[in-house]
Coordinates of C-alpha atoms and ligand atoms in Angstrom, one line a residue:
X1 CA -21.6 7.3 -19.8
X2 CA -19.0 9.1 -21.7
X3 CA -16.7 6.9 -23.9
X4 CA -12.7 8.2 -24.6
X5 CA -11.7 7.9 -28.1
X6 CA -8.0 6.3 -28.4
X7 CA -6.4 8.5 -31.0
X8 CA -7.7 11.6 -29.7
X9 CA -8.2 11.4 -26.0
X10 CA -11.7 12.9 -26.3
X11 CA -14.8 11.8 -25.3
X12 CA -16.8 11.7 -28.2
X13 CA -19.2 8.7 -27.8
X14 CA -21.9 8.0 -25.7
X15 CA -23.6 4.7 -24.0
X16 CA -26.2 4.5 -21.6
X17 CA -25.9 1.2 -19.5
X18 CA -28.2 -1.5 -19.1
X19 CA -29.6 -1.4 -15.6
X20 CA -30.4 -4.3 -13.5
X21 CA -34.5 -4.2 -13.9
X22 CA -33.1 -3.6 -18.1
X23 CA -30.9 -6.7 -17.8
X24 CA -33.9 -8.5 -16.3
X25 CA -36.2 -7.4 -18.6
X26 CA -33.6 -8.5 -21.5
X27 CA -33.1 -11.8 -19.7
X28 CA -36.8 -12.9 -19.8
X29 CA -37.1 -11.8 -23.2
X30 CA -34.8 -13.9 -24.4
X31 CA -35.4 -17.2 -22.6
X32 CA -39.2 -16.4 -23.7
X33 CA -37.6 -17.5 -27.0
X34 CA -34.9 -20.0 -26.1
X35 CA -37.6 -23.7 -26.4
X36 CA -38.4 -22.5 -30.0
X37 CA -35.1 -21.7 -31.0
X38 CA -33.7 -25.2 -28.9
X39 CA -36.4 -27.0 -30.3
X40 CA -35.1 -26.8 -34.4
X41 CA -32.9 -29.2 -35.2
X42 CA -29.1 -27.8 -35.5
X43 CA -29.0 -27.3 -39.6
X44 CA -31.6 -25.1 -39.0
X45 CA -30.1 -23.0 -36.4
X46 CA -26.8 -22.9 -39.0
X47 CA -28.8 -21.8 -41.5
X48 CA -30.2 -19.0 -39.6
X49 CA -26.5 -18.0 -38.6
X50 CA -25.4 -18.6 -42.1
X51 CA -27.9 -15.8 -43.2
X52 CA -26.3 -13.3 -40.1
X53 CA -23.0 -14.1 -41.6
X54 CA -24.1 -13.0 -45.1
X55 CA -25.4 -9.6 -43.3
X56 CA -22.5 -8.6 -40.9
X57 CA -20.4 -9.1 -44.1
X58 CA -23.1 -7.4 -46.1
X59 CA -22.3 -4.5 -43.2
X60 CA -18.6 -4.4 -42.7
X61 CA -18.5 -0.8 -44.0
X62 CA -20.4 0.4 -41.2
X63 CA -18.9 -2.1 -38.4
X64 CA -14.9 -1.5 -39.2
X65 CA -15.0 2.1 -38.6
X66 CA -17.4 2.1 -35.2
X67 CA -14.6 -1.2 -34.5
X68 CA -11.5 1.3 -35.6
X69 CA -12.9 4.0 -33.4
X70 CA -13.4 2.0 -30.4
X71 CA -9.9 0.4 -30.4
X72 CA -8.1 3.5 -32.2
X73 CA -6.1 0.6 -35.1
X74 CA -7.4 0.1 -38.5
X75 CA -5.6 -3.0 -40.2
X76 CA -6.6 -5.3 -37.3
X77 CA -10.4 -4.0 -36.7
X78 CA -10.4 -4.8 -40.6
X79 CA -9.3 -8.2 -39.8
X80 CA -11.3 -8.5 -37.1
X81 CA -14.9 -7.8 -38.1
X82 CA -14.0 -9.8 -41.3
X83 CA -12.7 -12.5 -39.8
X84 CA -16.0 -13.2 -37.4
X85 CA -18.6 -14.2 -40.6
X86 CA -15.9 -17.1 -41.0
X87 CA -16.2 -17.9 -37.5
X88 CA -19.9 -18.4 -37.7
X89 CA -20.0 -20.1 -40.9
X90 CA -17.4 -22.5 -39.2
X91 CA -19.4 -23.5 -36.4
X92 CA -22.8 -23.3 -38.3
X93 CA -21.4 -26.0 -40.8
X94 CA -19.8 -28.3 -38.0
X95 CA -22.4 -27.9 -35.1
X96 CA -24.4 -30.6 -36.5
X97 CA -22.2 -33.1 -36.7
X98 CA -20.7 -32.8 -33.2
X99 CA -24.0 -32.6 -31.8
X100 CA -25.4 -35.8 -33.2
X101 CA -22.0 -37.3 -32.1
X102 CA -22.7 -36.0 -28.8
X103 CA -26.0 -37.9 -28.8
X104 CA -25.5 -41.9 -28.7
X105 CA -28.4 -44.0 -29.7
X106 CA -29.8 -46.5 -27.8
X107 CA -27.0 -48.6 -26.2
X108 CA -27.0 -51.8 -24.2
X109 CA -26.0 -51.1 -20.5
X110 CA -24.1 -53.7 -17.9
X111 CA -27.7 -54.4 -16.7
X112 CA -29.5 -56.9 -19.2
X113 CA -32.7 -55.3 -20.5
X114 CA -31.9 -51.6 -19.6
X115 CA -30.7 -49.7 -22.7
X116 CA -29.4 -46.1 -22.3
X117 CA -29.3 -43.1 -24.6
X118 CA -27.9 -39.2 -24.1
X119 CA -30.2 -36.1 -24.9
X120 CA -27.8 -32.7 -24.8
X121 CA -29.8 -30.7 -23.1
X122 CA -28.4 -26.6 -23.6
X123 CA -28.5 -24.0 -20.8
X124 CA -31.4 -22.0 -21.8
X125 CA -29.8 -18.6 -21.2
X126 CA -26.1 -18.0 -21.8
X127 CA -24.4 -14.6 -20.7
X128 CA -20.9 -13.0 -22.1
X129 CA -18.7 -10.2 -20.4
X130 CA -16.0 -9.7 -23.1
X131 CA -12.7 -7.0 -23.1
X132 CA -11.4 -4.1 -24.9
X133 CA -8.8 -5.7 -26.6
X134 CA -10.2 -7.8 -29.4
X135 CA -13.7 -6.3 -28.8
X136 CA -15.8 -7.9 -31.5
X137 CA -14.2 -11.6 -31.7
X138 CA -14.5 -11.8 -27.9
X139 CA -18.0 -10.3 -27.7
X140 CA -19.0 -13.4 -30.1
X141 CA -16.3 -16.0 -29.9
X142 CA -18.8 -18.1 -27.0
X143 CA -21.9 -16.3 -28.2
X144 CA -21.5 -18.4 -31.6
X145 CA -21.1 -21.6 -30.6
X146 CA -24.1 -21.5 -27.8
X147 CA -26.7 -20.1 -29.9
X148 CA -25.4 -23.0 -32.0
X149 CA -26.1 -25.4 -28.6
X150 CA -29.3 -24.0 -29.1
X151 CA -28.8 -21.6 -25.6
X152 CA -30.4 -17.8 -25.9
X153 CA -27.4 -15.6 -25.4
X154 CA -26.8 -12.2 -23.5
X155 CA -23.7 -10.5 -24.7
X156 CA -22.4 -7.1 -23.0
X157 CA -18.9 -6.3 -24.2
X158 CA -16.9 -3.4 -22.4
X159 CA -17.8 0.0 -21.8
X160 CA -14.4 1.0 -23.2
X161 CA -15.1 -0.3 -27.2
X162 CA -18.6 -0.2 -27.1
X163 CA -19.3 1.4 -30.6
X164 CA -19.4 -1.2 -32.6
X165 CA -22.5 -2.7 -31.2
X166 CA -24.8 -0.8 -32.7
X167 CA -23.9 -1.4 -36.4
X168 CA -23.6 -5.2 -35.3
X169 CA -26.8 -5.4 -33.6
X170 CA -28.5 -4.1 -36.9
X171 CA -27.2 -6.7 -38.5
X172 CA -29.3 -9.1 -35.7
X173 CA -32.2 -7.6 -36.4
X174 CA -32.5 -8.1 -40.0
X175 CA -32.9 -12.0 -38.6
X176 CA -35.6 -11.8 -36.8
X177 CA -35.5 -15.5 -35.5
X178 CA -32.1 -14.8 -34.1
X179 CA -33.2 -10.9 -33.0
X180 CA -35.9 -13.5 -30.7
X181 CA -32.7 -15.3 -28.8
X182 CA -29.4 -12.3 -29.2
X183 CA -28.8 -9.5 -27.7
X184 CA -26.1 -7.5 -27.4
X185 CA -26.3 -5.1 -24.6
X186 CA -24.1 -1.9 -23.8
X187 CA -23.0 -1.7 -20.2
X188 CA -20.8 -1.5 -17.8
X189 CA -19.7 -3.6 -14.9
X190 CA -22.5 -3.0 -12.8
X191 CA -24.4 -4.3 -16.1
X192 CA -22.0 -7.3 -16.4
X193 CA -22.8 -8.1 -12.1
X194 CA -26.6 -7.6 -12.8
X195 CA -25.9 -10.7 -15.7
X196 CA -24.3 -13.1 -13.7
X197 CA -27.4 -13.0 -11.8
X198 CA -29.6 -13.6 -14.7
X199 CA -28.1 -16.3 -16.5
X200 CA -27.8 -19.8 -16.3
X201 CA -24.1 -20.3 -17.6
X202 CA -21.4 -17.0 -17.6
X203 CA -18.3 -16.7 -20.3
X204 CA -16.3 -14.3 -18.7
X205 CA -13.1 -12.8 -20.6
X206 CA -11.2 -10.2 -18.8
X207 CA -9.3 -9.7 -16.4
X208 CA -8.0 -11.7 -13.2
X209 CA -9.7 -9.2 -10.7
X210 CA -12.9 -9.3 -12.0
X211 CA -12.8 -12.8 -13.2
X212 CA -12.9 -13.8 -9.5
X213 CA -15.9 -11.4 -8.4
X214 CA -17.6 -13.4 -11.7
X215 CA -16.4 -16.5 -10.4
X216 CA -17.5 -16.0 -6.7
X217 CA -21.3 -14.7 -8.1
X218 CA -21.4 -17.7 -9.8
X219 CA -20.6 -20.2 -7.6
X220 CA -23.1 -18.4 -5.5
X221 CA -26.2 -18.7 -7.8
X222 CA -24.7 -22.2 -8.5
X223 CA -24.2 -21.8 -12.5
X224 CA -21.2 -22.7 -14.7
X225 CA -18.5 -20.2 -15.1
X226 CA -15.9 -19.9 -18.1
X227 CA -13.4 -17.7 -16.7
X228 CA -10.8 -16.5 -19.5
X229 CA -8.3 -14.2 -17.8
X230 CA -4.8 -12.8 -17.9
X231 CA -1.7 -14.4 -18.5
X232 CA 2.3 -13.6 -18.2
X233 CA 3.3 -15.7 -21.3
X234 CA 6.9 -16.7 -20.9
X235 CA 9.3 -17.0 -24.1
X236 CA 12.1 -19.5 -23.7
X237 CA 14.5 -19.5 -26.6
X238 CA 17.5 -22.2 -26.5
X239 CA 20.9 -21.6 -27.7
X240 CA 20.0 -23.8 -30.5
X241 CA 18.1 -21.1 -32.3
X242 CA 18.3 -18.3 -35.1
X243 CA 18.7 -15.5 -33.1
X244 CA 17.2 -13.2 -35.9
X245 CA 14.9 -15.1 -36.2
X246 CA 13.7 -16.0 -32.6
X247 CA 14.2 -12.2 -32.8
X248 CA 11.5 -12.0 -35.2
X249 CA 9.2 -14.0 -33.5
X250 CA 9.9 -12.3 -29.9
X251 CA 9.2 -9.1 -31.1
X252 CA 5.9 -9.8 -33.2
X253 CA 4.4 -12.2 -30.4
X254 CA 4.9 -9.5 -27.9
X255 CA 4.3 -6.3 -29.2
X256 CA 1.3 -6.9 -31.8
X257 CA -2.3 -4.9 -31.4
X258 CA 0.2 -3.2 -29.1
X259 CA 0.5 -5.7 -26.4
X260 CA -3.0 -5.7 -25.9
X261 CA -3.7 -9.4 -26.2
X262 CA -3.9 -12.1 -23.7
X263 CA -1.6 -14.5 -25.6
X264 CA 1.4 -11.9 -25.8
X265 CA 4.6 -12.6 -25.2
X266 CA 5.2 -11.0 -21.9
X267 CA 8.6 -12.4 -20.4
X268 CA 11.8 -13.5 -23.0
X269 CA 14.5 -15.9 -21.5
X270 CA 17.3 -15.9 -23.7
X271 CA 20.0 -18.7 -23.9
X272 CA 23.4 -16.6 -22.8
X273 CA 25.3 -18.1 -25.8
X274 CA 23.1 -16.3 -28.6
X275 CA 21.7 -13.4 -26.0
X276 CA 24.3 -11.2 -27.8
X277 CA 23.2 -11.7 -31.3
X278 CA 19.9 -11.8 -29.8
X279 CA 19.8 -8.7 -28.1
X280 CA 21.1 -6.8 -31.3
X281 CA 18.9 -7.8 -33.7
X282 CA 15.8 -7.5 -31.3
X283 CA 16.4 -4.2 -30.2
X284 CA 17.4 -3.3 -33.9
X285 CA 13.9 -4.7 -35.3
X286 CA 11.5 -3.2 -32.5
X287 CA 13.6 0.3 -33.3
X288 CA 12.3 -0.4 -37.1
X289 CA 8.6 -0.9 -35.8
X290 CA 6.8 2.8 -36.7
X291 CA 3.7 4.1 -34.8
X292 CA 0.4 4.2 -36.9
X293 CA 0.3 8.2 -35.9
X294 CA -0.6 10.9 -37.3
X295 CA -1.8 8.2 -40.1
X296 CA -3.9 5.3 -38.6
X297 CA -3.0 3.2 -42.0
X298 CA 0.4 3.8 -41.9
X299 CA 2.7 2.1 -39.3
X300 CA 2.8 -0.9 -37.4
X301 CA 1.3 -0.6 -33.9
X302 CA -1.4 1.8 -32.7
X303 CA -2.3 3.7 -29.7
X304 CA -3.4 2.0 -26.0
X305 CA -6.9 1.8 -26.0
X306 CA -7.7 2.0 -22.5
X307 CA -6.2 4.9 -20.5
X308 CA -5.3 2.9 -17.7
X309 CA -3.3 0.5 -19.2
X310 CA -0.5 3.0 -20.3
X311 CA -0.5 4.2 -16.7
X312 CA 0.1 0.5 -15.6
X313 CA 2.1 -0.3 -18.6
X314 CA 4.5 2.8 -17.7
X315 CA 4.5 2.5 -14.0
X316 CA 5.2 -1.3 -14.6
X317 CA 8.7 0.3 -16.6
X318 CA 9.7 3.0 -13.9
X319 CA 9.2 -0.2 -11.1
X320 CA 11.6 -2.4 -13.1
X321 CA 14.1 0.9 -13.6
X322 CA 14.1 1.7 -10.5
X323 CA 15.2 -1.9 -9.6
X324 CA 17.9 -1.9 -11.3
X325 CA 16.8 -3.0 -15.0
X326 CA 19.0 -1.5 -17.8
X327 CA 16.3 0.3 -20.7
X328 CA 17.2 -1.1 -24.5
X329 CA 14.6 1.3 -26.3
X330 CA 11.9 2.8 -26.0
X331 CA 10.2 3.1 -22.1
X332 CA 8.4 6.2 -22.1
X333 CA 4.5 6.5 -23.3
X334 CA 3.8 9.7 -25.2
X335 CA 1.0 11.5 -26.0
X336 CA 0.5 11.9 -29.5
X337 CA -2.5 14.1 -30.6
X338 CA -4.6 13.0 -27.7
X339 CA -3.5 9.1 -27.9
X340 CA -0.9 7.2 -25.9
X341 CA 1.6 5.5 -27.6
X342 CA 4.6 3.3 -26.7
X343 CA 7.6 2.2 -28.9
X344 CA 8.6 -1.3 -28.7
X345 CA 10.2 -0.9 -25.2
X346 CA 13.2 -3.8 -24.4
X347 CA 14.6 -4.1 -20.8
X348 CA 17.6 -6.5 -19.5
X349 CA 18.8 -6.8 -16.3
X350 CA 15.2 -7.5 -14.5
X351 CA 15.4 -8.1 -11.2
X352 CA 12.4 -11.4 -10.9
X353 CA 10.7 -9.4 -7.9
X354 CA 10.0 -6.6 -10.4
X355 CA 6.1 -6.1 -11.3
X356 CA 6.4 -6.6 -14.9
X357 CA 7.9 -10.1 -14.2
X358 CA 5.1 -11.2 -12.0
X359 CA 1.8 -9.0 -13.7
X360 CA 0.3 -8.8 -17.1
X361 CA 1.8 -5.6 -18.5
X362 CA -0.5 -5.9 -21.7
X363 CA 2.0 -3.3 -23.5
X364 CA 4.3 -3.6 -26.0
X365 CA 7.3 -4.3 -23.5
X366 CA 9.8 -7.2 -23.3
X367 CA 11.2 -7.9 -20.7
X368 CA 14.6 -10.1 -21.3
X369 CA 16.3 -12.3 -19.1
X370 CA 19.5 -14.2 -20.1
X371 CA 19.8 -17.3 -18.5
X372 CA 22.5 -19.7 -18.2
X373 CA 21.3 -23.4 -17.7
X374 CA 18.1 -24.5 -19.4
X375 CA 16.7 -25.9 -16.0
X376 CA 17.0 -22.2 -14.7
X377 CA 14.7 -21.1 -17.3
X378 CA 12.5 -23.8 -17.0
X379 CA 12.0 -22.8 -12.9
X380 CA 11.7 -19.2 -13.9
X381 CA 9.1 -19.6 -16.5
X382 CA 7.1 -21.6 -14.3
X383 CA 7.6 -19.3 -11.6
X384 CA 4.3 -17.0 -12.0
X385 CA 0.5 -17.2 -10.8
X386 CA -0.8 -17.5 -14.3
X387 CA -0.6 -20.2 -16.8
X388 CA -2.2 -18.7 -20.1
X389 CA 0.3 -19.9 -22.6
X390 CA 4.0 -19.8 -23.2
X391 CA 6.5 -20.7 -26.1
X392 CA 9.8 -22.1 -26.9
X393 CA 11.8 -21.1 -29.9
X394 CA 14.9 -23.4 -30.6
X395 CA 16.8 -25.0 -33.4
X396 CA 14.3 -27.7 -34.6
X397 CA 10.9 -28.5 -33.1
X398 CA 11.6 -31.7 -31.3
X399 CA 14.3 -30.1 -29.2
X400 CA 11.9 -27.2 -28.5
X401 CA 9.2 -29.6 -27.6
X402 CA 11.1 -31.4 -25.4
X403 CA 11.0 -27.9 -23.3
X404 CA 7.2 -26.9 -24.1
X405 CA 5.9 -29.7 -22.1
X406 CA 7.8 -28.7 -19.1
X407 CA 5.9 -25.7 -18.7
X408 CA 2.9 -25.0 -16.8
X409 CA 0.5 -23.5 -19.1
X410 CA -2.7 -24.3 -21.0
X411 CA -0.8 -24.0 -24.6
X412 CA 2.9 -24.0 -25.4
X413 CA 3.6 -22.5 -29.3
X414 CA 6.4 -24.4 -30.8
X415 CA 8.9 -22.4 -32.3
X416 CA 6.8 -19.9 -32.5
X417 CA 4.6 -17.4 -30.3
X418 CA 1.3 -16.8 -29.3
X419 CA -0.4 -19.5 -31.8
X420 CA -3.6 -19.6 -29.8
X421 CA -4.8 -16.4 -32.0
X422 CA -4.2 -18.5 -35.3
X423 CA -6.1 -21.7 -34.5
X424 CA -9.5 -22.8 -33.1
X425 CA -8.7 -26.1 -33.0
X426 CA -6.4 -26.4 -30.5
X427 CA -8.7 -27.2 -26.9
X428 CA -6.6 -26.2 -23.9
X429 CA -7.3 -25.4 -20.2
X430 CA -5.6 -22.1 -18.6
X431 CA -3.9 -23.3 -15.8
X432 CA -3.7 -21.3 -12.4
X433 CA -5.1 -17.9 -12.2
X434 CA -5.6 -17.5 -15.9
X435 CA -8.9 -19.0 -16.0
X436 CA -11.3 -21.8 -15.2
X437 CA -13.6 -24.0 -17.3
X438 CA -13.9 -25.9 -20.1
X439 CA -11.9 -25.1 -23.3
X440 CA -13.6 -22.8 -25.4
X441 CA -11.3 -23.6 -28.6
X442 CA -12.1 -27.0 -30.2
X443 CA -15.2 -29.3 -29.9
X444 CA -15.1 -28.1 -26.7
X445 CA -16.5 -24.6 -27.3
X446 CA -19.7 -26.2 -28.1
X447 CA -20.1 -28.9 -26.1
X448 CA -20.0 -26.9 -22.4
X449 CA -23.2 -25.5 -23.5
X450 CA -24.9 -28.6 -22.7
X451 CA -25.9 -30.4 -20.0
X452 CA -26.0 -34.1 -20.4
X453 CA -29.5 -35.9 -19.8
X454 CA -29.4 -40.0 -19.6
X455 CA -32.2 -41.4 -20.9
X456 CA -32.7 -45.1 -19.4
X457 CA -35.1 -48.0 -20.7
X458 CA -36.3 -50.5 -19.2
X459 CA -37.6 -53.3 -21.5
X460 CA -37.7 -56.3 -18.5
X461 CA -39.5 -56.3 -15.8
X462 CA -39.2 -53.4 -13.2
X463 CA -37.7 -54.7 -9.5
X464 CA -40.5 -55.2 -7.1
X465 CA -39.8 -54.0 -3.1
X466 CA -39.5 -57.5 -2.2
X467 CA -36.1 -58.1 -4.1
X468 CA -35.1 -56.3 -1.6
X469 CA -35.9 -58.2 1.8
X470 CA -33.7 -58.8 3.9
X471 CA -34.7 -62.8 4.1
X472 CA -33.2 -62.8 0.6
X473 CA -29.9 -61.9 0.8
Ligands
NAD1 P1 -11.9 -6.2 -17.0 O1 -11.9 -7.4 -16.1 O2 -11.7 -4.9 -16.5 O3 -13.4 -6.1 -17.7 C1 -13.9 -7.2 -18.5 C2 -15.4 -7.0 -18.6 O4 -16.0 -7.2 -17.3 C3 -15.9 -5.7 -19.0 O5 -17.0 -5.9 -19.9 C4 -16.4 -5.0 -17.7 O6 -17.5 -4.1 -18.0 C5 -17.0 -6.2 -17.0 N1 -17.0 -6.1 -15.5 C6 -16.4 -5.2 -14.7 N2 -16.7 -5.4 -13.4 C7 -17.6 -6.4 -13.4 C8 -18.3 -7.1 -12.4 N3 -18.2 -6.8 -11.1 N4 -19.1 -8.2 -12.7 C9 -19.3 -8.5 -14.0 N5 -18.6 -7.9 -15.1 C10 -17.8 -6.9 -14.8 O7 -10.9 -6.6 -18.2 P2 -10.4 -5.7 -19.4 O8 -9.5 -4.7 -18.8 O9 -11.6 -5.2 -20.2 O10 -9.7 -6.7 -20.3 C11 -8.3 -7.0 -20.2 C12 -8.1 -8.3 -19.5 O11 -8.7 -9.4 -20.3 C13 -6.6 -8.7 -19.5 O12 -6.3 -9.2 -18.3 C14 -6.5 -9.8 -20.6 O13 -5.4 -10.7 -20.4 C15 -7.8 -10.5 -20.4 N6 -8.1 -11.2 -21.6 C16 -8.1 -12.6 -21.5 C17 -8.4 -13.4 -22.7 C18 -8.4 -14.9 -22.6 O14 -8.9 -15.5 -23.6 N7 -7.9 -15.5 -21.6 C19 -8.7 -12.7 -23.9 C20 -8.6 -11.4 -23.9 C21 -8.4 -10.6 -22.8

């Protein structure tokens, strides 16, 4: 399978998928090594994923560029690959604790003589389907916290970035205790539908479409599923704020990695008193924003790494023009040496039945909307299938807050956008179509990797049939 390269529009990379008998094969592998790896206690699983975070960052220099190629932007692969030995160290340092709190000793029950305990019990065989967009923190950010449950994992990240996995697998392999229960696969989405039916728990991240045909296969083979899928993050800024500054935040929430995140801004509602002053300064700052062409570490925002998203980003723009939307800046995607590129592109005037009100547009557009009465805001905001996260910018935080829990989505930033990329900590659901499942931020992240098994004593006497006769009741 031919791979595109981002910045030059060639194909210059090769993969050969995983086929379903491969997958198989992979599969049994692994859970051939899952009751050893379940069996040691959770320091030493940490310490085994301490000594692959001292490797990938022994290996950075060979991982950033195969990252930078795949996604065609240098600063953020940099920060990516980087940022994923943290990550592991993070999780191999708190497992322990979390798991043992998980785990109560013996504790009296409401039946005298019958104690109780909880063994966590992990799925032996965990699978992830990750994106393009962030493709190394997506490929791992489940994989790390169930190998910490103690679950074998089977990662297969997209077919569109897939050249980082070599360099990361050789990193696995210098550990061969974690070699025994990870692998990271290259594939494509008939590889990710032979997983589903392989595994005993599926992290999906990606997109709505597929996220149901995930969904559906695993309801049907009667395993867990983590769906992680689109969103249309609304923006609702009060007349209370700093319009430079909500200006500020609008534009970097919405148009960073180029769009191509799921907790970008994707709608702005502006308060009509500062939509002026708004306006100006936002389409002033987005015209500042520079393309990292011809020089990849020059710039702000990169090329599109997937083909098909500037076709759906620029179709998305033409729909909205042609319904009457008045174009700010930018709107057209160019070619530049082979890449596609789109300047921070600002439209007013939407009509709410346009497409890039209603679907993820995972460019760097904005789409403004002034509105008059905060309650109309509120309606519109809400008014959308997803329910990935959202934000509210205002004068102080308690009046923004006031606003943020009026909105139906799994995580509101307070004066401020897209937060969920800074912070683990934060466990939220996605509500409607943008996902299903447990959190995976938080405690949470670790937890759903384990089923809970009761273990129930009984000191007394066992009951004998005849309590049960009918003479004595
Ligand atoms: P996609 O759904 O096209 O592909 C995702 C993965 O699914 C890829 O690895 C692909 O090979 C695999 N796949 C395709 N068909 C499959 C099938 N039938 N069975 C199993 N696997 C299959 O998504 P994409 O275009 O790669 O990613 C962009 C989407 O991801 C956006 O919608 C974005 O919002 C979403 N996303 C969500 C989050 C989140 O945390 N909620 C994070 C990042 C991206």
């Amino acid at each position: 399978m031919k791979i595109r390269n981002p910045r030059s529009g060639q194909a210059d990379y090769e993969i050969a998928p995983f086929s379903s008998k491969a997958v198989e094969e992979e599969a049994n592998r692994l859970r051939g090594a899952q009751s050893d790896w379940a069996t040691k206690k959770p320091e030493e699983r940490g310490a085994i994923l301490l000594q692959w975070a001292d490797a990938i960052e022994a290996d950075l220099s060979a991982i950033i560029p195969a990252l930078t190629a795949d996604t065609g932007r240098g600063g953020i692969s940099k920060i990516e690959a980087a940022g994923v030995p943290g990550q592991i160290r993070r999780w191999a340092t708190m497992a322990p604790q979390l798991i043992a709190e998980g785990q109560p000793v013996e504790q009296p029950t409401s039946v005298p003589k019958i104690t109780t305990s909880t063994r966590l019990v992990p799925y032996q065989l965990v699978g992830v389907i990750s994106p393009w967009n962030f493709p190394m923190t997506l490929a791992l950010i489940d994989a790390i916290p169930a190998l910490m449950a103690g679950s074998a994992v089977l990662v297969k990240p997209s077919e569109v970035t897939p050249r980082f996995i070599k360099p990361l697998m050789e990193t696995v392999r210098k550990i061969p205790e974690l070699a025994a229960v990870l692998s990271i696969i290259e594939g494509d989405g008939a590889t990710g539908s032979a997983m589903v039916d392989q595994v005993d728990y599926i992290c999906f991240t990606g997109s709505v479409a597929t996220g149901r045909k995930v969904g559906e296969a695993a309801a049907k083979s009667f395993i867990p599923a983590s769906l992680e899928l689109g969103g249309k993050d609304p923006m609702i800024i009060l007349a209370s704020a700093n319009p430079e500054k909500a200006a500020a935040t609008a534009l970097r929430a919405s148009i960073v990695n180029t769009g191509q995140a799921c907790q970008s801004i994707e709608r702005v509602y502006v308060a009509r008193e500062i939509a002026e002053p708004f306006l100006a300064s936002l389409t002033a700052q987005a015209e500042a924003v520079r393309l990292n062409h011809p020089d990849i570490n020059q710039g702000h925002i990169g090329p599109f790494i997937f083909e098909k998203q500037a076709k759906i980003a620029q179709s998305q723009i033409d729909d909205a023009i042609q319904k009457g939307a008045k174009l700010i800046t930018g709107g057209t995607v160019e070619n530049l040496g082979g890449g596609l590129y789109l300047r921070p592109t600002i439209l007013t005037d939407v009509s709410p039945d346009s497409v890039i009100i209603c679907e993820e547009n995972f460019g760097p557009v904005i789409p403004v909307v002034i509105y008059d009465q905060i309650e109309q805001a509120i309606a519109q905001a809400n008014d959308s299938i997803f329910g990935l996260s959202a934000a509210v910018v205002g004068g102080s935080v308690t009046e923004a807050e006031q606003i943020a829990v009026r909105l139906k989505a799994g995580a509101v930033s307070i004066n401020d956008g897209s937060l969920t990329s800074m912070v683990w900590e934060a466990e939220k659901s996605s509500f409607g179509y943008s996902g299903l499942g447990a959190s995976r931020m938080g405690a949470s992240g670790l937890m759903r990797f384990f089923r809970k098994q009761a273990l129930i004593r009984q000191s007394g006497e066992a009951a004998r049939i005849e309590a049960f006769a009918e003479e004595n009741f």
